[in-house]
């Protein structure tokens, strides 16, 4: 028996063979450029890393790094759309 995977657009239900095609379609659905999506992924990763570092070592250096990551994300959100919207992608 073989299993077939289909990727479905969260917004219109269109089906795709690959995750990449589906992601590209969803981004176009939301009028988001690939570059903005990639930037969002980087900022989100930075936020997660600096947040977990802060939990491990609560000191000035980790606090500053976390605050900088939060600031970068909020500036990005102001330029594009709120983080909650991004999480749906
Ligand atoms: Zn769609």
mmCIF file of C-alpha atoms and ligand atoms in Angstrom:
data_model
loop_
_atom_site.group_PDB
_atom_site.id
_atom_site.type_symbol
_atom_site.label_atom_id
_atom_site.label_comp_id
_atom_site.label_asym_id
_atom_site.label_seq_id
_atom_site.Cartn_x
_atom_site.Cartn_y
_atom_site.Cartn_z
ATOM 1 C CA UNK A 1 0.000 0.000 0.000
ATOM 2 C CA UNK A 2 1.195 3.490 -0.762
ATOM 3 C CA UNK A 3 0.244 6.680 0.943
ATOM 4 C CA UNK A 4 -0.337 9.857 -1.040
ATOM 5 C CA UNK A 5 0.172 13.256 0.574
ATOM 6 C CA UNK A 6 -1.760 16.291 -0.594
ATOM 7 C CA UNK A 7 -1.180 19.837 0.623
ATOM 8 C CA UNK A 8 -4.315 21.967 0.895
ATOM 9 C CA UNK A 9 -4.526 25.759 0.916
ATOM 10 C CA UNK A 10 -5.889 26.958 4.288
ATOM 11 C CA UNK A 11 -7.839 29.701 2.575
ATOM 12 C CA UNK A 12 -9.460 28.336 -0.593
ATOM 13 C CA UNK A 13 -8.936 24.573 -0.355
ATOM 14 C CA UNK A 14 -6.857 24.230 -3.541
ATOM 15 C CA UNK A 15 -4.700 21.095 -3.521
ATOM 16 C CA UNK A 16 -0.970 20.838 -4.268
ATOM 17 C CA UNK A 17 1.561 18.058 -4.662
ATOM 18 C CA UNK A 18 4.336 19.784 -2.737
ATOM 19 C CA UNK A 19 4.511 21.847 0.422
ATOM 20 C CA UNK A 20 6.520 24.515 -1.422
ATOM 21 C CA UNK A 21 3.852 24.975 -4.111
ATOM 22 C CA UNK A 22 1.151 25.180 -1.466
ATOM 23 C CA UNK A 23 3.130 27.695 0.612
ATOM 24 C CA UNK A 24 3.790 29.872 -2.464
ATOM 25 C CA UNK A 25 0.072 29.786 -3.282
ATOM 26 C CA UNK A 26 -0.936 30.717 0.292
ATOM 27 C CA UNK A 27 1.538 33.605 0.311
ATOM 28 C CA UNK A 28 0.068 34.945 -2.924
ATOM 29 C CA UNK A 29 -3.412 34.528 -1.423
ATOM 30 C CA UNK A 30 -2.339 36.880 1.398
ATOM 31 C CA UNK A 31 -0.334 39.189 -0.905
ATOM 32 C CA UNK A 32 2.881 38.352 0.960
ATOM 33 C CA UNK A 33 6.187 38.247 -0.883
ATOM 34 C CA UNK A 34 8.518 35.266 -0.545
ATOM 35 C CA UNK A 35 11.180 37.643 0.820
ATOM 36 C CA UNK A 36 8.857 38.861 3.591
ATOM 37 C CA UNK A 37 7.969 35.288 4.488
ATOM 38 C CA UNK A 38 11.645 34.349 4.730
ATOM 39 C CA UNK A 39 12.337 37.406 6.856
ATOM 40 C CA UNK A 40 9.447 36.465 9.135
ATOM 41 C CA UNK A 41 10.869 32.934 9.571
ATOM 42 C CA UNK A 42 14.273 34.370 10.533
ATOM 43 C CA UNK A 43 12.766 36.806 13.024
ATOM 44 C CA UNK A 44 10.581 34.098 14.543
ATOM 45 C CA UNK A 45 13.596 31.813 14.979
ATOM 46 C CA UNK A 46 15.612 34.631 16.566
ATOM 47 C CA UNK A 47 12.728 35.319 18.931
ATOM 48 C CA UNK A 48 12.489 31.653 19.984
ATOM 49 C CA UNK A 49 16.242 31.315 20.523
ATOM 50 C CA UNK A 50 16.656 34.536 22.484
ATOM 51 C CA UNK A 51 13.567 33.706 24.564
ATOM 52 C CA UNK A 52 14.863 30.274 25.531
ATOM 53 C CA UNK A 53 18.340 31.716 26.258
ATOM 54 C CA UNK A 54 16.706 34.242 28.537
ATOM 55 C CA UNK A 55 14.877 31.461 30.388
ATOM 56 C CA UNK A 56 18.163 29.644 30.917
ATOM 57 C CA UNK A 57 20.313 32.656 31.785
ATOM 58 C CA UNK A 58 18.440 35.688 33.018
ATOM 59 C CA UNK A 59 21.177 38.290 32.688
ATOM 60 C CA UNK A 60 21.693 41.632 30.950
ATOM 61 C CA UNK A 61 23.143 40.145 27.759
ATOM 62 C CA UNK A 62 20.273 37.704 27.183
ATOM 63 C CA UNK A 63 17.656 40.297 28.144
ATOM 64 C CA UNK A 64 19.089 42.748 25.612
ATOM 65 C CA UNK A 65 19.173 40.099 22.874
ATOM 66 C CA UNK A 66 15.552 39.156 23.576
ATOM 67 C CA UNK A 67 14.418 42.796 23.605
ATOM 68 C CA UNK A 68 16.221 43.390 20.294
ATOM 69 C CA UNK A 69 14.518 40.350 18.729
ATOM 70 C CA UNK A 70 11.111 41.518 19.983
ATOM 71 C CA UNK A 71 11.741 45.018 18.620
ATOM 72 C CA UNK A 72 12.804 43.646 15.220
ATOM 73 C CA UNK A 73 9.637 41.519 15.089
ATOM 74 C CA UNK A 74 7.327 44.390 16.031
ATOM 75 C CA UNK A 75 8.931 46.650 13.421
ATOM 76 C CA UNK A 76 8.410 43.908 10.870
ATOM 77 C CA UNK A 77 4.781 43.475 11.970
ATOM 78 C CA UNK A 78 4.184 47.224 11.648
ATOM 79 C CA UNK A 79 5.525 47.057 8.100
ATOM 80 C CA UNK A 80 3.590 43.912 7.098
ATOM 81 C CA UNK A 81 0.869 42.415 9.312
ATOM 82 C CA UNK A 82 0.374 41.250 12.923
ATOM 83 C CA UNK A 83 2.240 38.185 14.216
ATOM 84 C CA UNK A 84 -1.052 36.351 14.850
ATOM 85 C CA UNK A 85 -1.818 36.483 11.144
ATOM 86 C CA UNK A 86 1.638 35.181 10.320
ATOM 87 C CA UNK A 87 1.153 32.202 12.628
ATOM 88 C CA UNK A 88 -1.718 30.986 10.461
ATOM 89 C CA UNK A 89 0.589 30.449 7.518
HETATM 90 ZN ZN1 LIG B 1 -5.802 29.252 -1.886
#
